[in-house]
């Protein structure tokens, strides 16, 4: 971003992959980062905001943008273990996890998807956001899931 903006590039920059807004701002600076679009699992809905506040209070720092996904994944694993009634019977745990539907997570309602692409439903379908960096802060532009994105108003 910094190298492109330096000589005068004014076009859109899109960063795909995992969240990286803090790193982009740190390396490129606020001015060169202005307007960059990127993926973020963290939005401004009440469940996510409350989770971020609890995290900040407990750990005295802002959470990493991957934290909600890891938290929800761990909860799905623990729910599978509980439903299977075993920690050691990995086949029973896997079957219980595969059967989970409409799991309430900090990322929203979680379900399995991916069969059309991968042959098996092994991908968690969780909401995420397309955000834009504006004045050094991420601004949610669209709420998405595995199958669609919709602009935020």
mmCIF file of N, CA and C in Angstrom, residues 12-93:
data_model
loop_
_atom_site.group_PDB
_atom_site.id
_atom_site.type_symbol
_atom_site.label_atom_id
_atom_site.label_comp_id
_atom_site.label_asym_id
_atom_site.label_seq_id
_atom_site.Cartn_x
_atom_site.Cartn_y
_atom_site.Cartn_z
ATOM 1 N N UNK A 12 -8.334 1.245 -5.931
ATOM 2 C CA UNK A 12 -8.709 0.431 -4.767
ATOM 3 C C UNK A 12 -7.627 -0.594 -4.472
ATOM 4 N N UNK A 13 -7.428 -0.811 -3.180
ATOM 5 C CA UNK A 13 -6.551 -1.882 -2.724
ATOM 6 C C UNK A 13 -7.407 -2.810 -1.881
ATOM 7 N N UNK A 14 -7.356 -4.100 -2.199
ATOM 8 C CA UNK A 14 -8.120 -5.110 -1.479
ATOM 9 C C UNK A 14 -7.136 -6.116 -0.908
ATOM 10 N N UNK A 15 -7.224 -6.354 0.372
ATOM 11 C CA UNK A 15 -6.360 -7.316 1.054
ATOM 12 C C UNK A 15 -7.221 -8.529 1.383
ATOM 13 N N UNK A 16 -6.919 -9.675 0.778
ATOM 14 C CA UNK A 16 -7.681 -10.889 1.068
ATOM 15 C C UNK A 16 -6.928 -11.716 2.096
ATOM 16 N N UNK A 17 -7.565 -12.754 2.572
ATOM 17 C CA UNK A 17 -6.957 -13.592 3.589
ATOM 18 C C UNK A 17 -7.426 -13.180 4.964
ATOM 19 N N UNK A 18 -6.665 -13.533 5.956
ATOM 20 C CA UNK A 18 -7.035 -13.240 7.345
ATOM 21 C C UNK A 18 -6.964 -11.770 7.674
ATOM 22 N N UNK A 19 -7.467 -11.414 8.840
ATOM 23 C CA UNK A 19 -7.464 -10.015 9.255
ATOM 24 C C UNK A 19 -6.042 -9.493 9.436
ATOM 25 N N UNK A 20 -5.827 -8.241 9.070
ATOM 26 C CA UNK A 20 -4.479 -7.667 9.174
ATOM 27 C C UNK A 20 -4.499 -6.155 9.306
ATOM 28 N N UNK A 21 -5.629 -5.608 9.740
ATOM 29 C CA UNK A 21 -5.728 -4.146 9.758
ATOM 30 C C UNK A 21 -4.677 -3.479 10.638
ATOM 31 N N UNK A 22 -4.386 -4.075 11.786
ATOM 32 C CA UNK A 22 -3.391 -3.468 12.679
ATOM 33 C C UNK A 22 -2.008 -3.453 12.023
ATOM 34 N N UNK A 23 -1.657 -4.560 11.376
ATOM 35 C CA UNK A 23 -0.354 -4.662 10.722
ATOM 36 C C UNK A 23 -0.246 -3.706 9.537
ATOM 37 N N UNK A 24 -1.322 -3.616 8.742
ATOM 38 C CA UNK A 24 -1.323 -2.703 7.601
ATOM 39 C C UNK A 24 -1.118 -1.270 8.076
ATOM 40 N N UNK A 25 -1.846 -0.870 9.086
ATOM 41 C CA UNK A 25 -1.712 0.492 9.613
ATOM 42 C C UNK A 25 -0.315 0.737 10.172
ATOM 43 N N UNK A 26 0.239 -0.262 10.840
ATOM 44 C CA UNK A 26 1.568 -0.111 11.429
ATOM 45 C C UNK A 26 2.643 0.019 10.351
ATOM 46 N N UNK A 27 2.569 -0.800 9.314
ATOM 47 C CA UNK A 27 3.611 -0.815 8.285
ATOM 48 C C UNK A 27 3.419 0.312 7.266
ATOM 49 N N UNK A 28 2.199 0.462 6.749
ATOM 50 C CA UNK A 28 1.966 1.438 5.677
ATOM 51 C C UNK A 28 1.660 2.829 6.197
ATOM 52 N N UNK A 29 1.138 2.908 7.425
ATOM 53 C CA UNK A 29 0.739 4.202 7.969
ATOM 54 C C UNK A 29 -0.699 4.532 7.624
ATOM 55 N N UNK A 30 -1.264 5.448 8.368
ATOM 56 C CA UNK A 30 -2.671 5.810 8.228
ATOM 57 C C UNK A 30 -2.993 6.370 6.843
ATOM 58 N N UNK A 31 -2.159 7.233 6.340
ATOM 59 C CA UNK A 31 -2.449 7.891 5.060
ATOM 60 C C UNK A 31 -2.450 6.893 3.902
ATOM 61 N N UNK A 32 -1.421 6.051 3.809
ATOM 62 C CA UNK A 32 -1.334 5.076 2.718
ATOM 63 C C UNK A 32 -2.389 3.983 2.852
ATOM 64 N N UNK A 33 -2.880 3.738 4.074
ATOM 65 C CA UNK A 33 -3.874 2.693 4.322
ATOM 66 C C UNK A 33 -5.299 3.158 4.045
ATOM 67 N N UNK A 34 -5.488 4.438 3.887
ATOM 68 C CA UNK A 34 -6.837 4.985 3.704
ATOM 69 C C UNK A 34 -7.542 4.313 2.524
ATOM 70 N N UNK A 35 -8.740 3.779 2.790
ATOM 71 C CA UNK A 35 -9.573 3.200 1.743
ATOM 72 C C UNK A 35 -9.341 1.732 1.445
ATOM 73 N N UNK A 36 -8.365 1.092 2.076
ATOM 74 C CA UNK A 36 -8.103 -0.320 1.812
ATOM 75 C C UNK A 36 -9.289 -1.158 2.297
ATOM 76 N N UNK A 37 -9.695 -2.117 1.478
ATOM 77 C CA UNK A 37 -10.746 -3.062 1.848
ATOM 78 C C UNK A 37 -10.090 -4.348 2.326
ATOM 79 N N UNK A 38 -10.675 -4.951 3.369
ATOM 80 C CA UNK A 38 -10.164 -6.228 3.836
ATOM 81 C C UNK A 38 -11.216 -7.010 4.594
ATOM 82 N N UNK A 39 -10.907 -8.273 4.786
ATOM 83 C CA UNK A 39 -11.751 -9.213 5.512
ATOM 84 C C UNK A 39 -11.586 -9.001 7.008
ATOM 85 N N UNK A 40 -12.690 -9.116 7.744
ATOM 86 C CA UNK A 40 -12.611 -9.099 9.203
ATOM 87 C C UNK A 40 -13.730 -9.956 9.779
ATOM 88 N N UNK A 41 -13.411 -10.853 10.713
ATOM 89 C CA UNK A 41 -14.466 -11.611 11.374
ATOM 90 C C UNK A 41 -15.161 -10.802 12.472
ATOM 91 N N UNK A 42 -14.645 -9.624 12.760
ATOM 92 C CA UNK A 42 -15.163 -8.818 13.865
ATOM 93 C C UNK A 42 -16.003 -7.666 13.331
ATOM 94 N N UNK A 43 -17.281 -7.667 13.720
ATOM 95 C CA UNK A 43 -18.188 -6.594 13.335
ATOM 96 C C UNK A 43 -18.631 -5.796 14.543
ATOM 97 N N UNK A 44 -19.725 -5.104 14.385
ATOM 98 C CA UNK A 44 -20.214 -4.219 15.449
ATOM 99 C C UNK A 44 -21.554 -4.679 16.014
ATOM 100 N N UNK A 45 -21.951 -5.939 15.742
ATOM 101 C CA UNK A 45 -23.211 -6.424 16.286
ATOM 102 C C UNK A 45 -23.086 -6.569 17.808
ATOM 103 N N UNK A 46 -24.208 -6.556 18.534
ATOM 104 C CA UNK A 46 -24.169 -6.561 20.007
ATOM 105 C C UNK A 46 -23.440 -7.744 20.627
ATOM 106 N N UNK A 47 -23.594 -8.947 20.070
ATOM 107 C CA UNK A 47 -22.929 -10.125 20.640
ATOM 108 C C UNK A 47 -21.414 -9.980 20.542
ATOM 109 N N UNK A 48 -20.929 -9.541 19.373
ATOM 110 C CA UNK A 48 -19.485 -9.372 19.174
ATOM 111 C C UNK A 48 -18.946 -8.244 20.044
ATOM 112 N N UNK A 49 -19.681 -7.148 20.129
ATOM 113 C CA UNK A 49 -19.249 -6.011 20.945
ATOM 114 C C UNK A 49 -19.136 -6.411 22.414
ATOM 115 N N UNK A 50 -20.126 -7.157 22.910
ATOM 116 C CA UNK A 50 -20.098 -7.614 24.309
ATOM 117 C C UNK A 50 -18.919 -8.565 24.536
ATOM 118 N N UNK A 51 -18.657 -9.453 23.571
ATOM 119 C CA UNK A 51 -17.520 -10.377 23.678
ATOM 120 C C UNK A 51 -16.209 -9.597 23.748
ATOM 121 N N UNK A 52 -16.055 -8.615 22.872
ATOM 122 C CA UNK A 52 -14.828 -7.800 22.858
ATOM 123 C C UNK A 52 -14.649 -7.055 24.176
ATOM 124 N N UNK A 53 -15.738 -6.566 24.747
ATOM 125 C CA UNK A 53 -15.659 -5.868 26.036
ATOM 126 C C UNK A 53 -15.251 -6.822 27.153
ATOM 127 N N UNK A 54 -15.822 -8.039 27.166
ATOM 128 C CA UNK A 54 -15.433 -9.034 28.183
ATOM 129 C C UNK A 54 -13.960 -9.404 28.033
ATOM 130 N N UNK A 55 -13.512 -9.553 26.818
ATOM 131 C CA UNK A 55 -12.115 -9.892 26.561
ATOM 132 C C UNK A 55 -11.199 -8.781 27.078
ATOM 133 N N UNK A 56 -11.528 -7.550 26.718
ATOM 134 C CA UNK A 56 -10.722 -6.391 27.136
ATOM 135 C C UNK A 56 -10.657 -6.297 28.660
ATOM 136 N N UNK A 57 -11.788 -6.526 29.319
ATOM 137 C CA UNK A 57 -11.833 -6.450 30.777
ATOM 138 C C UNK A 57 -10.986 -7.555 31.413
ATOM 139 N N UNK A 58 -11.073 -8.761 30.878
ATOM 140 C CA UNK A 58 -10.340 -9.891 31.462
ATOM 141 C C UNK A 58 -8.839 -9.807 31.204
ATOM 142 N N UNK A 59 -8.445 -9.432 29.971
ATOM 143 C CA UNK A 59 -7.035 -9.498 29.594
ATOM 144 C C UNK A 59 -6.346 -8.129 29.524
ATOM 145 N N UNK A 60 -7.100 -7.052 29.652
ATOM 146 C CA UNK A 60 -6.506 -5.716 29.645
ATOM 147 C C UNK A 60 -5.920 -5.308 28.304
ATOM 148 N N UNK A 61 -6.407 -5.913 27.226
ATOM 149 C CA UNK A 61 -5.903 -5.602 25.886
ATOM 150 C C UNK A 61 -7.007 -5.888 24.874
ATOM 151 N N UNK A 62 -6.824 -5.360 23.667
ATOM 152 C CA UNK A 62 -7.771 -5.650 22.590
ATOM 153 C C UNK A 62 -7.533 -7.068 22.089
ATOM 154 N N UNK A 63 -8.601 -7.736 21.702
ATOM 155 C CA UNK A 63 -8.455 -9.091 21.178
ATOM 156 C C UNK A 63 -7.917 -9.055 19.753
ATOM 157 N N UNK A 64 -7.248 -10.118 19.374
ATOM 158 C CA UNK A 64 -6.836 -10.330 18.002
ATOM 159 C C UNK A 64 -8.087 -10.651 17.193
ATOM 160 N N UNK A 65 -8.124 -10.280 15.942
ATOM 161 C CA UNK A 65 -9.316 -10.518 15.118
ATOM 162 C C UNK A 65 -9.626 -11.995 14.904
ATOM 163 N N UNK A 66 -8.670 -12.877 15.150
ATOM 164 C CA UNK A 66 -8.931 -14.309 15.047
ATOM 165 C C UNK A 66 -9.588 -14.866 16.310
ATOM 166 N N UNK A 67 -9.559 -14.138 17.408
ATOM 167 C CA UNK A 67 -10.062 -14.633 18.688
ATOM 168 C C UNK A 67 -11.488 -15.163 18.605
ATOM 169 N N UNK A 68 -12.445 -14.449 17.990
ATOM 170 C CA UNK A 68 -13.812 -14.981 17.949
ATOM 171 C C UNK A 68 -13.916 -16.340 17.251
ATOM 172 N N UNK A 69 -13.179 -16.534 16.169
ATOM 173 C CA UNK A 69 -13.235 -17.813 15.453
ATOM 174 C C UNK A 69 -12.673 -18.938 16.316
ATOM 175 N N UNK A 70 -11.558 -18.669 17.002
ATOM 176 C CA UNK A 70 -10.981 -19.691 17.876
ATOM 177 C C UNK A 70 -11.912 -19.991 19.047
ATOM 178 N N UNK A 71 -12.524 -18.966 19.603
ATOM 179 C CA UNK A 71 -13.458 -19.129 20.716
ATOM 180 C C UNK A 71 -14.645 -19.990 20.287
ATOM 181 N N UNK A 72 -15.252 -19.635 19.144
ATOM 182 C CA UNK A 72 -16.409 -20.392 18.671
ATOM 183 C C UNK A 72 -16.030 -21.833 18.322
ATOM 184 N N UNK A 73 -14.875 -22.029 17.717
ATOM 185 C CA UNK A 73 -14.427 -23.382 17.368
ATOM 186 C C UNK A 73 -14.215 -24.231 18.616
ATOM 187 N N UNK A 74 -13.608 -23.646 19.628
ATOM 188 C CA UNK A 74 -13.405 -24.381 20.885
ATOM 189 C C UNK A 74 -14.742 -24.734 21.524
ATOM 190 N N UNK A 75 -15.695 -23.820 21.473
ATOM 191 C CA UNK A 75 -17.023 -24.104 22.035
ATOM 192 C C UNK A 75 -17.716 -25.227 21.271
ATOM 193 N N UNK A 76 -17.547 -25.257 19.943
ATOM 194 C CA UNK A 76 -18.141 -26.341 19.149
ATOM 195 C C UNK A 76 -17.496 -27.680 19.513
ATOM 196 N N UNK A 77 -16.189 -27.685 19.696
ATOM 197 C CA UNK A 77 -15.490 -28.904 20.105
ATOM 198 C C UNK A 77 -15.987 -29.371 21.473
ATOM 199 N N UNK A 78 -16.067 -28.461 22.425
ATOM 200 C CA UNK A 78 -16.522 -28.834 23.770
ATOM 201 C C UNK A 78 -17.973 -29.308 23.763
ATOM 202 N N UNK A 79 -18.812 -28.704 22.937
ATOM 203 C CA UNK A 79 -20.199 -29.154 22.810
ATOM 204 C C UNK A 79 -20.243 -30.566 22.233
ATOM 205 N N UNK A 80 -19.393 -30.840 21.245
ATOM 206 C CA UNK A 80 -19.307 -32.182 20.675
ATOM 207 C C UNK A 80 -18.867 -33.206 21.700
ATOM 208 N N UNK A 81 -17.883 -32.870 22.511
ATOM 209 C CA UNK A 81 -17.408 -33.767 23.570
ATOM 210 C C UNK A 81 -18.530 -34.040 24.565
ATOM 211 N N UNK A 82 -19.235 -32.981 24.936
ATOM 212 C CA UNK A 82 -20.340 -33.135 25.885
ATOM 213 C C UNK A 82 -21.438 -34.033 25.304
ATOM 214 N N UNK A 83 -21.814 -33.804 24.057
ATOM 215 C CA UNK A 83 -22.867 -34.620 23.424
ATOM 216 C C UNK A 83 -22.422 -36.068 23.252
ATOM 217 N N UNK A 84 -21.140 -36.276 22.960
ATOM 218 C CA UNK A 84 -20.618 -37.641 22.792
ATOM 219 C C UNK A 84 -20.479 -38.355 24.132
ATOM 220 N N UNK A 85 -20.357 -37.584 25.207
ATOM 221 C CA UNK A 85 -20.171 -38.183 26.524
ATOM 222 C C UNK A 85 -18.805 -38.806 26.699
ATOM 223 N N UNK A 86 -17.844 -38.341 25.903
ATOM 224 C CA UNK A 86 -16.509 -38.931 25.956
ATOM 225 C C UNK A 86 -15.467 -37.936 25.464
ATOM 226 N N UNK A 87 -14.286 -38.066 26.032
ATOM 227 C CA UNK A 87 -13.139 -37.298 25.547
ATOM 228 C C UNK A 87 -12.251 -38.209 24.699
ATOM 229 N N UNK A 88 -12.297 -39.492 24.979
ATOM 230 C CA UNK A 88 -11.379 -40.439 24.332
ATOM 231 C C UNK A 88 -11.963 -41.117 23.090
ATOM 232 N N UNK A 89 -13.281 -41.173 22.962
ATOM 233 C CA UNK A 89 -13.903 -41.794 21.797
ATOM 234 C C UNK A 89 -13.999 -40.746 20.688
ATOM 235 N N UNK A 90 -12.911 -40.615 19.930
ATOM 236 C CA UNK A 90 -12.830 -39.545 18.926
ATOM 237 C C UNK A 90 -13.854 -39.704 17.804
ATOM 238 N N UNK A 91 -14.228 -40.944 17.481
ATOM 239 C CA UNK A 91 -15.252 -41.143 16.452
ATOM 240 C C UNK A 91 -16.601 -40.594 16.928
ATOM 241 N N UNK A 92 -16.942 -40.852 18.189
ATOM 242 C CA UNK A 92 -18.198 -40.339 18.742
ATOM 243 C C UNK A 92 -18.181 -38.817 18.826
ATOM 244 N N UNK A 93 -17.040 -38.251 19.192
ATOM 245 C CA UNK A 93 -16.917 -36.785 19.262
ATOM 246 C C UNK A 93 -17.070 -36.190 17.860
#
